[in-house]
XYZ file of C-alpha atoms in Angstrom:
780
model
C -14.205 -11.927 -32.901
C -14.499 -8.359 -31.550
C -14.099 -8.644 -28.339
C -11.294 -10.754 -28.774
C -9.792 -7.654 -30.905
C -10.536 -5.597 -28.189
C -8.505 -7.117 -25.710
C -5.983 -7.990 -27.951
C -6.180 -3.720 -28.382
C -5.916 -3.712 -24.363
C -3.281 -6.560 -23.235
C -1.054 -4.468 -22.533
C -3.366 -2.129 -19.871
C -3.565 -2.433 -16.261
C -6.418 -4.057 -16.603
C -5.247 -7.104 -18.371
C -2.320 -7.145 -15.852
C -4.787 -7.391 -12.793
C -6.864 -9.972 -14.244
C -3.391 -11.854 -15.566
C -1.790 -11.237 -11.523
C -5.233 -12.239 -10.346
C -5.330 -15.257 -12.272
C -2.084 -16.349 -11.604
C -3.199 -15.962 -7.845
C -5.987 -17.727 -8.207
C -4.036 -20.812 -9.736
C -2.351 -21.210 -6.642
C -5.096 -22.534 -4.591
C -6.482 -24.279 -7.662
C -3.100 -26.513 -8.533
C -2.659 -26.999 -4.152
C -6.182 -28.531 -4.531
C -5.576 -30.901 -7.175
C -2.540 -31.619 -5.751
C -4.227 -32.132 -2.830
C -7.244 -33.897 -4.806
C -4.527 -36.536 -6.650
C -3.076 -36.471 -2.872
C -6.480 -37.765 -1.396
C -6.778 -40.535 -4.443
C -4.721 -41.599 -3.892
C -4.292 -42.460 -0.531
C -8.324 -43.210 -1.042
C -7.355 -45.665 -3.585
C -4.685 -47.297 -1.101
C -7.280 -47.543 1.835
C -9.797 -49.538 -0.196
C -6.914 -51.662 -1.646
C -5.649 -52.388 2.027
C -9.415 -52.384 3.106
C -9.920 -55.219 0.292
C -7.063 -56.646 1.189
C -7.950 -57.133 4.743
C -11.437 -58.462 3.994
C -9.634 -60.886 1.590
C -7.455 -62.325 4.163
C -10.329 -62.207 6.660
C -12.208 -64.318 4.046
C -9.141 -66.200 3.679
C -8.187 -67.110 7.344
C -11.956 -68.420 7.972
C -11.255 -70.590 4.076
C -8.378 -71.484 5.266
C -8.861 -72.779 8.702
C -10.923 -75.309 6.366
C -8.917 -76.016 4.111
C -5.728 -76.959 6.537
C -8.576 -79.259 8.090
C -8.942 -80.585 4.870
C -5.380 -81.151 3.852
C -4.898 -82.327 8.031
C -7.341 -85.226 7.786
C -6.160 -85.565 3.523
C -2.027 -86.398 5.315
C -3.370 -88.445 7.988
C -5.484 -90.999 5.972
C -3.053 -91.704 3.846
C -0.687 -92.417 6.497
C -2.539 -94.681 8.201
C -0.860 -97.501 8.375
C -3.414 -99.879 7.686
C -4.171 -98.103 4.084
C -0.611 -98.102 3.868
C -0.685 -102.409 4.791
C -3.695 -101.820 2.468
C -1.744 -100.085 -0.478
C 1.380 -101.415 -1.119
C 1.160 -105.104 0.129
C 1.887 -107.232 -2.835
C 0.647 -110.426 -1.653
C -3.362 -110.777 -1.377
C -4.027 -112.919 1.934
C -6.864 -113.696 3.760
C -6.481 -110.993 5.931
C -7.015 -107.886 3.178
C -10.624 -107.664 4.045
C -10.087 -107.427 7.266
C -7.909 -104.607 7.204
C -9.780 -102.889 5.204
C -12.372 -103.363 7.525
C -10.258 -102.023 10.318
C -9.317 -99.073 7.581
C -12.958 -97.870 7.109
C -13.442 -98.056 11.316
C -11.020 -95.788 11.663
C -12.040 -93.271 9.534
C -15.653 -93.344 11.396
C -12.781 -92.290 14.298
C -11.473 -89.863 11.667
C -15.377 -88.548 10.690
C -16.167 -88.097 14.665
C -13.332 -85.762 14.875
C -13.443 -83.759 11.855
C -17.068 -82.432 12.450
C -16.187 -79.974 9.521
C -15.186 -82.449 7.107
C -18.640 -83.624 5.537
C -16.963 -85.824 3.124
C -13.503 -88.457 2.629
C -12.868 -91.242 0.719
C -10.140 -93.607 -0.173
C -10.200 -94.592 -3.988
C -8.469 -98.373 -3.930
C -7.416 -98.565 -7.727
C -6.404 -102.846 -6.788
C -10.085 -103.526 -5.679
C -12.035 -101.015 -7.473
C -14.119 -99.787 -4.557
C -14.438 -96.910 -2.178
C -13.179 -96.998 1.529
C -15.847 -94.832 2.925
C -15.868 -94.031 7.192
C -17.851 -97.259 7.566
C -18.138 -98.881 5.170
C -16.294 -100.273 1.740
C -18.245 -99.607 -2.109
C -17.809 -100.375 -5.410
C -16.461 -97.592 -7.605
C -20.583 -97.270 -9.338
C -21.868 -97.565 -6.244
C -19.665 -95.309 -4.172
C -20.704 -92.599 -7.211
C -24.421 -93.345 -7.087
C -24.393 -92.779 -3.145
C -22.256 -89.524 -3.203
C -21.594 -87.390 -6.069
C -24.899 -88.979 -8.557
C -26.733 -85.432 -8.208
C -27.256 -84.846 -12.436
C -24.421 -82.534 -12.506
C -21.832 -84.747 -13.065
C -21.394 -88.212 -14.757
C -19.881 -91.200 -13.225
C -17.008 -91.100 -15.869
C -16.464 -87.498 -15.676
C -16.332 -88.156 -11.894
C -13.476 -90.928 -12.333
C -11.698 -88.608 -14.603
C -11.349 -86.044 -11.462
C -10.804 -88.111 -9.195
C -8.442 -90.506 -10.700
C -6.871 -88.347 -13.600
C -5.520 -84.692 -12.993
C -2.392 -83.822 -10.921
C -2.510 -84.357 -7.203
C -2.843 -82.301 -4.188
C -5.838 -80.491 -6.098
C -8.695 -79.253 -5.436
C -11.457 -78.995 -7.616
C -15.627 -78.786 -6.600
C -17.672 -82.392 -6.940
C -21.117 -82.634 -6.868
C -22.298 -84.261 -3.023
C -25.946 -85.991 -2.519
C -26.873 -83.832 0.838
C -24.442 -80.775 0.365
C -27.636 -78.796 0.605
C -29.198 -76.462 -1.904
C -25.746 -76.129 -3.683
C -25.446 -79.602 -4.067
C -21.662 -79.154 -4.129
C -18.143 -79.954 -2.463
C -14.960 -78.917 -2.885
C -12.678 -81.790 -2.464
C -8.909 -81.667 -2.094
C -8.202 -85.026 -4.062
C -4.661 -86.441 -3.233
C -2.910 -89.542 -5.633
C -1.388 -91.863 -3.310
C 2.221 -92.838 -4.302
C 2.448 -95.406 -6.950
C 3.402 -98.868 -5.116
C 6.978 -101.418 -6.067
C 5.851 -102.233 -9.513
C 4.584 -98.955 -10.590
C 1.103 -98.984 -10.629
C -1.233 -96.578 -9.328
C -2.391 -97.465 -5.830
C -5.576 -94.940 -4.461
C -6.706 -91.309 -4.487
C -7.882 -90.115 -0.845
C -10.260 -87.322 -1.534
C -11.191 -84.952 1.281
C -14.865 -82.903 0.962
C -16.181 -80.040 2.479
C -19.533 -78.426 1.408
C -19.501 -75.233 -0.178
C -21.851 -73.861 2.590
C -18.766 -74.391 4.844
C -17.384 -71.433 2.842
C -19.883 -69.573 1.774
C -20.570 -68.125 4.903
C -16.931 -66.326 4.813
C -17.846 -65.094 1.033
C -21.304 -63.912 1.446
C -19.396 -61.703 4.758
C -17.154 -59.975 2.248
C -20.090 -59.193 -0.793
C -22.385 -58.135 1.695
C -19.650 -55.787 3.094
C -18.963 -54.178 0.150
C -21.259 -56.074 -2.839
C -18.763 -57.251 -4.758
C -17.876 -60.831 -6.054
C -16.048 -63.148 -4.341
C -13.925 -66.170 -6.258
C -12.142 -69.158 -5.025
C -9.847 -69.878 -7.595
C -7.931 -73.309 -7.576
C -4.378 -73.429 -8.563
C -5.307 -73.069 -12.285
C -7.179 -70.427 -12.094
C -10.314 -72.037 -12.228
C -13.391 -70.266 -9.813
C -13.849 -73.429 -7.021
C -16.416 -71.151 -5.684
C -18.259 -68.010 -6.561
C -21.212 -65.909 -4.128
C -22.465 -65.464 -8.053
C -21.511 -67.914 -10.562
C -23.759 -66.199 -12.945
C -22.769 -62.858 -12.631
C -21.882 -60.694 -15.420
C -18.998 -59.014 -14.008
C -17.040 -62.201 -14.116
C -17.343 -62.775 -17.710
C -14.524 -59.531 -18.586
C -11.705 -61.819 -16.582
C -12.332 -64.559 -18.059
C -10.021 -66.693 -20.648
C -11.927 -69.973 -21.015
C -12.300 -71.694 -17.867
C -9.563 -69.609 -16.179
C -9.711 -66.288 -14.629
C -6.849 -63.565 -15.874
C -5.614 -62.217 -13.241
C -3.154 -60.120 -14.753
C -5.353 -57.658 -15.046
C -7.061 -55.622 -12.178
C -9.077 -54.296 -14.442
C -11.955 -54.609 -17.378
C -14.556 -52.539 -18.471
C -15.899 -51.273 -15.555
C -14.884 -53.535 -12.947
C -11.771 -54.175 -10.446
C -10.170 -57.258 -9.319
C -8.034 -57.615 -6.613
C -7.203 -61.434 -4.991
C -4.172 -62.586 -2.126
C -3.053 -66.187 -2.504
C -3.803 -68.548 0.512
C -1.753 -69.084 3.107
C -2.446 -72.877 3.711
C -2.946 -74.221 -0.106
C -2.658 -73.315 -3.971
C -6.158 -71.071 -4.147
C -6.708 -68.142 -4.597
C -8.735 -65.869 -3.157
C -10.315 -62.882 -5.378
C -12.891 -59.800 -5.406
C -14.206 -58.757 -8.388
C -16.230 -55.182 -7.586
C -17.421 -53.094 -9.866
C -15.379 -49.357 -10.368
C -18.396 -47.226 -9.219
C -18.499 -49.288 -5.942
C -14.520 -49.400 -5.572
C -14.601 -44.904 -6.873
C -17.409 -43.888 -5.253
C -15.649 -42.530 -1.974
C -13.284 -40.771 -5.057
C -15.754 -39.574 -6.662
C -17.248 -37.772 -4.311
C -13.730 -36.900 -3.243
C -12.913 -35.653 -6.465
C -17.214 -34.246 -7.229
C -16.782 -32.161 -3.813
C -12.805 -30.361 -5.125
C -14.130 -29.921 -8.842
C -17.639 -27.611 -7.366
C -15.124 -26.319 -4.436
C -13.103 -25.185 -7.217
C -15.621 -24.519 -9.284
C -17.325 -22.122 -6.632
C -13.902 -20.841 -5.833
C -13.340 -19.977 -9.456
C -17.198 -17.961 -9.560
C -16.378 -16.342 -6.160
C -12.626 -15.358 -7.443
C -13.960 -13.912 -10.717
C -16.770 -12.107 -9.129
C -14.548 -10.905 -6.213
C -11.931 -10.309 -9.058
C -14.230 -8.234 -10.777
C -15.519 -5.812 -8.473
C -12.322 -5.196 -6.840
C -10.333 -4.842 -10.085
C -12.954 -2.306 -10.836
C -12.628 -0.573 -7.885
C -9.160 -0.405 -7.641
C -9.713 0.984 -11.804
C -11.414 3.817 -11.427
C -9.763 5.947 -9.360
C -7.067 5.236 -12.332
C -9.613 4.969 -15.039
C -10.313 8.876 -13.503
C -6.676 9.976 -13.464
C -6.019 9.025 -17.111
C -9.254 10.612 -18.683
C -8.071 14.089 -16.326
C -4.585 13.341 -18.041
C -5.753 12.734 -22.191
C -7.976 15.029 -23.849
C -10.005 13.751 -27.034
C -6.938 14.782 -29.192
C -4.731 12.453 -27.277
C -7.436 9.299 -27.087
C -7.250 10.011 -31.267
C -2.866 9.428 -31.675
C -2.870 6.913 -28.671
C -1.964 3.520 -29.579
C -3.950 0.719 -28.881
C -1.038 -1.502 -26.903
C -1.134 1.772 -24.701
C -0.391 1.269 -20.388
C -2.367 3.498 -18.133
C 0.766 3.456 -15.710
C 2.816 4.088 -18.904
C 0.899 6.669 -19.602
C 0.362 8.184 -16.101
C 4.156 8.226 -15.627
C 4.959 9.832 -18.704
C 2.310 12.585 -17.646
C 3.972 12.901 -14.376
C 7.475 13.200 -16.118
C 6.236 15.461 -18.616
C 4.859 17.377 -15.656
C 7.607 17.198 -13.831
C 10.215 18.393 -16.862
C 7.839 21.293 -17.576
C 8.241 22.104 -13.720
C 11.966 22.098 -13.988
C 12.358 23.947 -17.362
C 9.112 26.859 -16.166
C 11.724 26.538 -12.492
C 14.677 27.095 -14.936
C 13.466 29.895 -16.626
C 12.872 31.197 -13.721
C 16.110 31.060 -12.088
C 17.142 32.651 -15.524
C 14.963 35.566 -15.378
C 14.626 36.089 -12.246
C 17.621 38.858 -12.116
C 15.584 40.666 -15.115
C 12.337 40.207 -12.551
C 14.678 41.821 -9.997
C 16.519 44.354 -11.739
C 13.081 44.869 -13.064
C 11.576 45.574 -9.693
C 14.525 47.632 -8.650
C 13.654 49.764 -11.680
C 10.232 50.561 -10.484
C 11.132 51.081 -7.097
C 13.697 53.430 -8.543
C 11.283 55.951 -10.088
C 8.643 55.768 -8.425
C 6.213 53.141 -9.496
C 4.571 52.045 -6.114
C 1.512 50.497 -8.196
C 2.079 46.793 -7.999
C -0.479 44.127 -7.899
C 2.142 42.434 -5.591
C 3.209 43.911 -2.129
C 6.998 44.580 -2.046
C 7.225 43.352 1.093
C 6.002 39.540 -0.415
C 8.544 40.302 -3.866
C 11.340 40.851 -2.061
C 10.512 37.295 -0.280
C 9.914 35.791 -3.495
C 12.872 37.005 -5.140
C 15.378 35.535 -1.824
C 15.924 39.362 -1.118
C 15.815 40.685 2.521
C 15.040 43.106 4.119
C 16.699 44.529 7.558
C 14.771 47.794 7.801
C 12.337 50.286 6.317
C 15.091 52.854 5.263
C 17.211 52.945 1.552
C 19.932 54.474 -0.076
C 21.355 54.187 -3.873
C 24.464 53.747 -5.191
C 25.072 54.737 -8.947
C 28.284 53.164 -11.037
C 29.507 55.019 -14.235
C 32.596 53.131 -16.071
C 34.346 55.420 -17.580
C 36.478 53.025 -19.781
C 34.094 50.603 -20.594
C 35.142 50.715 -24.756
C 38.743 49.512 -23.381
C 36.999 46.834 -21.477
C 35.756 45.383 -24.096
C 38.829 45.870 -26.140
C 40.450 42.831 -23.635
C 37.051 40.231 -24.245
C 37.659 39.227 -27.702
C 35.100 37.327 -28.844
C 32.159 37.878 -26.276
C 29.477 39.395 -27.780
C 28.897 42.818 -26.370
C 25.643 42.212 -24.806
C 27.635 39.920 -22.562
C 30.375 41.861 -21.810
C 27.984 44.296 -20.554
C 26.034 41.235 -18.509
C 29.687 39.881 -16.920
C 31.566 43.552 -16.307
C 27.362 44.355 -14.608
C 27.850 40.639 -12.944
C 31.031 42.158 -11.559
C 29.961 44.634 -9.852
C 27.092 43.906 -9.016
C 29.046 40.756 -6.386
C 31.894 43.086 -5.417
C 28.927 45.866 -3.960
C 26.553 43.585 -2.857
C 29.552 41.605 -0.704
C 30.822 44.732 0.007
C 27.074 46.166 1.464
C 27.319 42.760 3.728
C 30.439 42.702 4.653
C 28.779 46.714 6.172
C 25.653 44.503 7.498
C 23.644 45.908 4.837
C 22.238 44.777 1.999
C 22.697 45.645 -1.558
C 20.570 45.005 -4.788
C 22.470 45.371 -7.971
C 20.135 46.439 -11.787
C 21.015 48.698 -14.624
C 18.876 52.202 -14.688
C 19.250 54.221 -17.310
C 22.888 53.643 -18.503
C 23.745 53.043 -15.347
C 24.342 50.335 -12.455
C 22.492 51.283 -9.301
C 22.959 49.296 -6.102
C 19.865 49.565 -4.324
C 20.892 49.685 -0.174
C 18.606 48.107 2.229
C 20.218 49.979 5.322
C 20.401 47.844 9.038
C 18.113 49.429 11.371
C 20.774 50.184 14.001
C 22.514 52.308 10.946
C 23.609 55.229 12.419
C 26.195 57.026 10.281
C 24.570 55.814 6.897
C 26.329 58.068 4.214
C 29.849 56.985 6.163
C 29.197 53.811 5.571
C 27.792 54.566 1.605
C 30.681 56.156 0.894
C 33.026 53.706 2.387
C 31.339 51.180 0.296
C 31.966 52.627 -2.662
C 35.777 53.480 -1.889
C 36.123 49.818 -0.983
C 34.594 49.042 -4.666
C 35.873 51.236 -6.637
C 39.784 50.785 -5.305
C 38.867 46.508 -5.611
C 37.769 47.166 -9.265
C 40.553 49.455 -10.416
C 42.689 46.250 -10.035
C 41.274 44.678 -13.144
C 41.476 47.906 -14.952
C 38.081 49.482 -14.695
C 37.561 52.905 -14.052
C 34.164 54.285 -12.363
C 32.461 57.484 -11.690
C 30.546 56.316 -8.033
C 27.285 58.863 -6.616
C 25.639 58.231 -3.258
C 22.596 59.390 -2.241
C 21.072 60.236 0.713
C 19.084 57.851 3.618
C 15.538 57.748 3.383
C 12.521 55.736 4.871
C 10.194 53.875 3.636
C 9.805 52.550 -0.463
C 8.989 56.108 -1.701
C 12.170 57.088 -0.488
C 13.897 55.208 -2.807
C 12.789 56.710 -6.003
C 14.119 60.054 -3.735
C 17.036 58.329 -3.160
C 17.936 57.883 -6.566
C 17.086 61.170 -7.750
C 19.657 62.451 -5.591
C 22.221 59.510 -6.543
C 21.545 61.005 -10.494
C 21.924 64.772 -9.258
C 24.992 63.869 -7.767
C 26.232 62.070 -10.747
C 25.736 65.290 -12.772
C 27.905 66.957 -11.400
C 30.770 64.675 -12.562
C 31.056 67.366 -15.277
C 32.596 69.928 -12.702
C 33.870 67.630 -10.246
C 35.580 65.467 -12.780
C 35.601 61.327 -13.439
C 36.806 58.452 -11.703
C 35.545 60.093 -8.312
C 32.563 59.109 -5.716
C 30.103 61.869 -5.283
C 27.889 62.251 -2.257
C 24.633 64.164 -2.587
C 25.237 65.409 0.280
C 28.405 67.091 0.398
C 27.084 69.239 -3.222
C 24.204 69.774 -1.278
C 25.293 71.602 1.475
C 28.515 72.775 -0.593
C 25.660 74.748 -3.039
C 23.876 76.037 -0.423
C 26.623 77.640 1.080
C 27.774 79.664 -1.630
C 26.296 83.263 -1.955
C 28.437 83.925 -5.944
C 26.310 82.740 -9.355
C 28.573 84.214 -12.327
C 31.757 83.866 -12.862
C 34.921 85.720 -14.065
C 35.504 86.932 -18.380
C 35.649 90.582 -18.824
C 35.235 91.820 -22.438
C 38.714 93.467 -22.266
C 40.181 89.816 -21.377
C 38.301 88.290 -24.274
C 39.526 90.416 -26.597
C 42.935 89.802 -25.618
C 42.301 86.133 -26.078
C 40.869 87.524 -29.495
C 43.873 89.124 -30.739
C 45.705 85.918 -29.159
C 43.966 83.431 -31.352
C 44.091 86.325 -34.602
C 48.301 85.989 -34.001
C 47.592 82.597 -34.241
C 49.895 82.200 -31.107
C 48.771 79.334 -29.548
C 50.774 79.069 -26.780
C 50.023 82.517 -25.361
C 46.304 81.827 -26.149
C 46.477 78.599 -24.681
C 47.983 79.815 -21.153
C 45.316 82.683 -21.420
C 42.560 80.714 -21.594
C 44.046 77.814 -18.915
C 44.150 80.940 -16.368
C 40.228 81.659 -16.721
C 39.549 78.222 -16.443
C 41.186 78.362 -13.806
C 40.408 81.422 -11.538
C 36.551 80.148 -12.065
C 36.476 76.516 -11.223
C 39.213 76.661 -8.205
C 35.866 78.344 -6.933
C 34.901 75.964 -3.762
C 31.400 75.056 -6.198
C 30.218 76.155 -9.513
C 26.885 75.399 -10.561
C 26.474 72.989 -13.954
C 24.785 75.469 -15.384
C 27.445 78.771 -15.063
C 30.149 76.530 -16.270
C 28.635 75.463 -19.334
C 27.428 78.623 -19.806
C 31.486 79.892 -19.677
C 33.046 77.020 -21.947
C 30.202 78.329 -24.757
C 31.631 82.120 -23.680
C 34.806 80.628 -24.617
C 33.570 78.387 -27.207
C 32.202 81.903 -28.750
C 35.279 83.636 -28.434
C 37.006 81.593 -30.990
C 34.492 82.335 -33.345
C 34.597 85.902 -33.272
C 37.897 86.019 -33.644
C 37.181 83.546 -36.815
C 34.963 86.487 -37.877
C 37.602 88.533 -37.424
C 39.679 86.930 -39.708
C 37.403 87.018 -42.174
C 37.105 83.328 -43.068
C 33.545 82.452 -41.583
C 33.769 79.079 -43.831
C 36.407 76.904 -41.374
C 33.304 77.041 -39.155
C 31.290 75.608 -42.115
C 34.066 72.918 -42.877
C 34.070 72.476 -38.504
C 30.027 71.789 -37.619
C 31.031 69.320 -35.046
C 33.140 71.227 -32.924
C 30.009 72.483 -30.578
C 29.085 69.254 -30.944
C 32.160 67.511 -29.257
C 31.893 70.622 -26.708
C 28.297 70.275 -25.672
C 28.905 66.094 -25.559
C 31.663 66.087 -22.732
C 30.515 65.143 -19.829
C 32.929 67.067 -17.819
C 34.314 70.587 -17.602
C 37.774 69.099 -18.006
C 37.164 67.261 -21.284
C 34.848 70.564 -22.163
C 38.770 72.280 -21.586
C 40.041 69.758 -23.676
C 37.771 70.130 -26.663
C 38.014 73.736 -25.957
C 42.035 73.184 -26.555
C 41.970 71.334 -29.653
C 39.345 73.623 -31.390
C 41.770 76.400 -30.092
C 44.843 75.034 -31.805
C 42.475 74.386 -34.836
C 41.499 78.113 -35.524
C 45.234 79.015 -33.780
C 46.334 76.266 -36.832
C 44.204 78.335 -39.635
C 44.951 81.535 -38.940
C 48.815 80.902 -39.032
C 48.401 79.091 -42.017
C 46.660 81.679 -43.440
C 49.117 84.416 -42.901
C 52.043 81.942 -44.242
C 50.153 79.280 -46.621
C 52.996 76.688 -48.251
C 50.212 74.619 -49.589
C 49.680 75.428 -53.737
C 45.888 75.540 -55.286
C 46.683 72.078 -56.992
C 47.192 70.141 -53.793
C 44.110 71.611 -51.999
C 41.912 71.782 -55.177
C 43.101 67.778 -54.472
C 42.586 67.256 -50.705
C 38.971 68.996 -51.030
C 37.948 66.223 -54.366
C 39.528 63.686 -52.071
C 37.232 64.970 -49.016
C 34.556 65.374 -51.198
C 35.002 62.031 -52.412
C 35.348 60.452 -48.501
C 31.849 62.505 -47.388
C 30.575 60.476 -49.984
C 31.878 57.790 -48.765
C 30.675 57.634 -45.280
C 27.066 59.118 -46.860
C 26.833 55.861 -48.467
C 28.146 53.283 -46.311
C 27.394 55.031 -43.050
C 24.845 52.321 -41.958
C 27.946 49.735 -42.450
C 28.132 48.425 -38.629
C 32.273 47.802 -39.948
C 32.498 51.187 -41.338
C 35.849 53.081 -39.484
C 39.179 54.827 -40.297
C 41.134 52.163 -41.570
C 37.859 50.386 -43.607
C 37.974 53.981 -45.632
C 42.008 54.005 -45.939
C 42.140 51.065 -47.436
C 38.937 51.875 -50.067
C 41.298 55.146 -51.287
C 44.509 52.913 -50.837
C 45.908 55.463 -48.166
C 47.039 54.486 -44.629
C 43.661 55.402 -42.512
C 45.714 57.966 -40.172
C 46.580 59.606 -42.350
C 43.656 59.814 -44.372
C 42.002 60.992 -41.144
C 44.924 63.574 -40.628
C 44.397 65.009 -44.498
C 40.868 64.715 -43.648
C 40.675 66.950 -40.497
C 42.934 69.215 -42.094
C 40.482 70.319 -44.400
C 37.388 69.806 -42.790
C 38.445 70.854 -39.199
C 37.218 67.263 -38.322
C 38.405 63.714 -38.296
C 36.586 60.482 -40.282
C 35.794 59.410 -37.321
C 33.847 62.512 -35.942
C 32.645 62.714 -39.615
C 31.010 59.190 -39.788
C 29.497 59.861 -36.196
C 27.979 62.753 -37.376
C 25.865 61.524 -40.191
C 24.420 58.602 -37.873
C 23.542 60.652 -35.821
C 21.771 63.160 -38.063
C 20.292 59.982 -38.744
C 19.054 58.559 -36.259
C 17.932 61.960 -35.306
C 15.575 61.125 -38.636
C 14.399 58.006 -37.579
C 13.611 59.714 -33.649
C 11.718 61.850 -35.066
C 9.180 60.030 -37.348
C 8.956 57.550 -34.476
C 8.799 54.236 -36.607
C 11.332 52.094 -34.611
C 12.561 51.207 -31.292
C 16.262 53.258 -29.893
C 17.621 49.380 -30.751
C 16.522 48.916 -33.760
C 17.461 52.714 -35.001
C 21.185 51.931 -33.441
C 21.003 48.726 -36.230
C 19.418 50.989 -38.736
C 22.037 53.219 -38.361
C 25.389 51.200 -38.117
C 25.845 50.689 -34.187
C 25.622 47.040 -33.451
C 25.711 48.101 -29.382
C 22.244 50.738 -28.444
C 24.838 51.160 -25.301
C 27.045 52.037 -27.470
C 24.451 54.222 -29.951
C 23.437 55.938 -26.689
C 26.512 56.993 -25.640
C 28.221 58.957 -28.466
C 24.286 60.147 -29.489
C 24.225 61.956 -25.740
C 27.712 62.753 -26.122
C 26.703 64.726 -29.938
C 23.721 65.626 -28.765
C 24.261 66.705 -25.084
C 20.907 63.677 -24.053
C 20.042 60.444 -25.050
C 18.149 59.192 -27.581
C 14.994 58.364 -25.085
C 14.934 61.877 -24.057
C 15.301 63.204 -27.643
C 12.560 61.346 -28.517
C 10.083 62.297 -25.539
C 10.659 66.334 -26.100
C 10.626 65.597 -30.609
């Protein structure tokens, strides 16, 4: 029962499938063998029937010849002229005895002519005598002479001869007939006379030994029981009269010919061609089917041997073929999987599932690699830009793995800074900030890499330090690499301007080897720093900066004390027009020189700012600086001298306005108190909600039931700074405190202080602090 359950559990196993398949293949030759056996049995049976029929026909031919002689003699005797005269004469004259003697004398002649006829006579009813060859006897004497062997009485003889049907065969005893003392008699009644009386009977007899030879020839061949039957299917002669095989076919004294097989015996018969006799053959079924049994046994033994051999071969090959599959299944599964696996599992399904799972994982890994290839490639480029050459994988091999072509060992760097990033974001509503940055970087990368390819170089774009960097691998025969870099930058700037992108681009010099990439990147960064002097949306080449700076002999700036005092006087007077024109004259005189260093330029701007601080102090209103603490922060956060000049002019306007307002004040004290109270409330509101990413001028205006722009103007009038600057101030101050604590990352800090995007936070931080949060973190 356990084995059956195990087989049932494994009914879907490939072993069962193979076993069924091999069995199905094995059934085909077995069925063919059975069909061949069936056809062979039918053919053998047909051959046995034909052989028996041939034997019976051979025997019948021999016996029919004897029967034919008996019938022919019977006919000659019956139509003998003397017999006709003797039988059908109505008068009894003296010639009757003579006629009878002539008749018996003629019978002698017949006896000589028919040597195979052992006895014949005519029963003469009128004279109650028997006419034999050579003599005439009365019925009793004739019986005693011919038939009195003890096997039949006189009355039985008379009944057999004179009664019954005419033209029939019967078995009669005969003296001198040998061991059997019996003969087959053909009895024919002569026609009645004119008075309707019986005339006589012709009896022709042949001893059974004449038939026995033919019968023995058949029985000796097949060992069966041979029968000669009369018209009533009674046994006239048999080679074994008392054989038990005959009993099952007997119906009284008659043989049933309608049952060809009874018990273990088979019966065959054919009718005689010369008479109404039948020749039958009864043989045991074992003899009849002896050859068929041999064929059947041979077939069964061959099938059994085939089954055993096929079973052994099936087991051998199935075990041999299943071993690698079993090892593969064991390799693909573990104990846990075996416990959870259903009982009706199939090895091929398991292998297919494992392969599909492996292919799915491979495709997923390939997809993930494809998704992260850009990030990995950017990381590779960043490591090169930072001068980290300690990679475990050679960079040549890494480039090949990322499908990055190397034309030569000479490299250069192009830096891109998007100046109108916020306006570009505004043109892409509904897209996440990070996705917007990736989209802009993707556009720039496609354009720059294609332009580099057009100039027969290769370029690879990545992001580094909030700037977009293009690492250019120059072709081997590049004779004018810096000019090619400038052309690529110019074409990229011109093309991307169509998409409202305002770019400032810097280019490095050309450097050999991997180590030169970091040097080229630093040169591009240094060149980008000169954006402060040269302005935005230009193309700055490090080669140009270095050559101009090295040619300069003057390292100071023009701003004498008397000029400064004159500017202070204009400010104290509140003359904005004169003060602004005077400041423009100072900056123009200094910045129109070939090139001024960044440090000197910043010193000049700070000196101008210090002039305004001096003017305020001379006005006696130092509080104006306290109410506008971000003036200096704004100046420091500017990226270019032009922006610093703009902030200075704004600061100048504020100070001049304050000075003018001091002299001509049209605001009542009550309005001042009200504005001061409103400003305090707004400041408190900003302090409470600076972490809200949705905090802006309009939101604050809605909270105080004022228009955002008007509230910002009142706030700036009262404090000297706008609401947006105030919001940024609180956020940056809290961010600086968090950075000093060094507990959170830059991205986390940007989110905690109300910036949804780390890039925006970094830009604002740099604007007000002059450095990025990362550098601020390093110096804290």
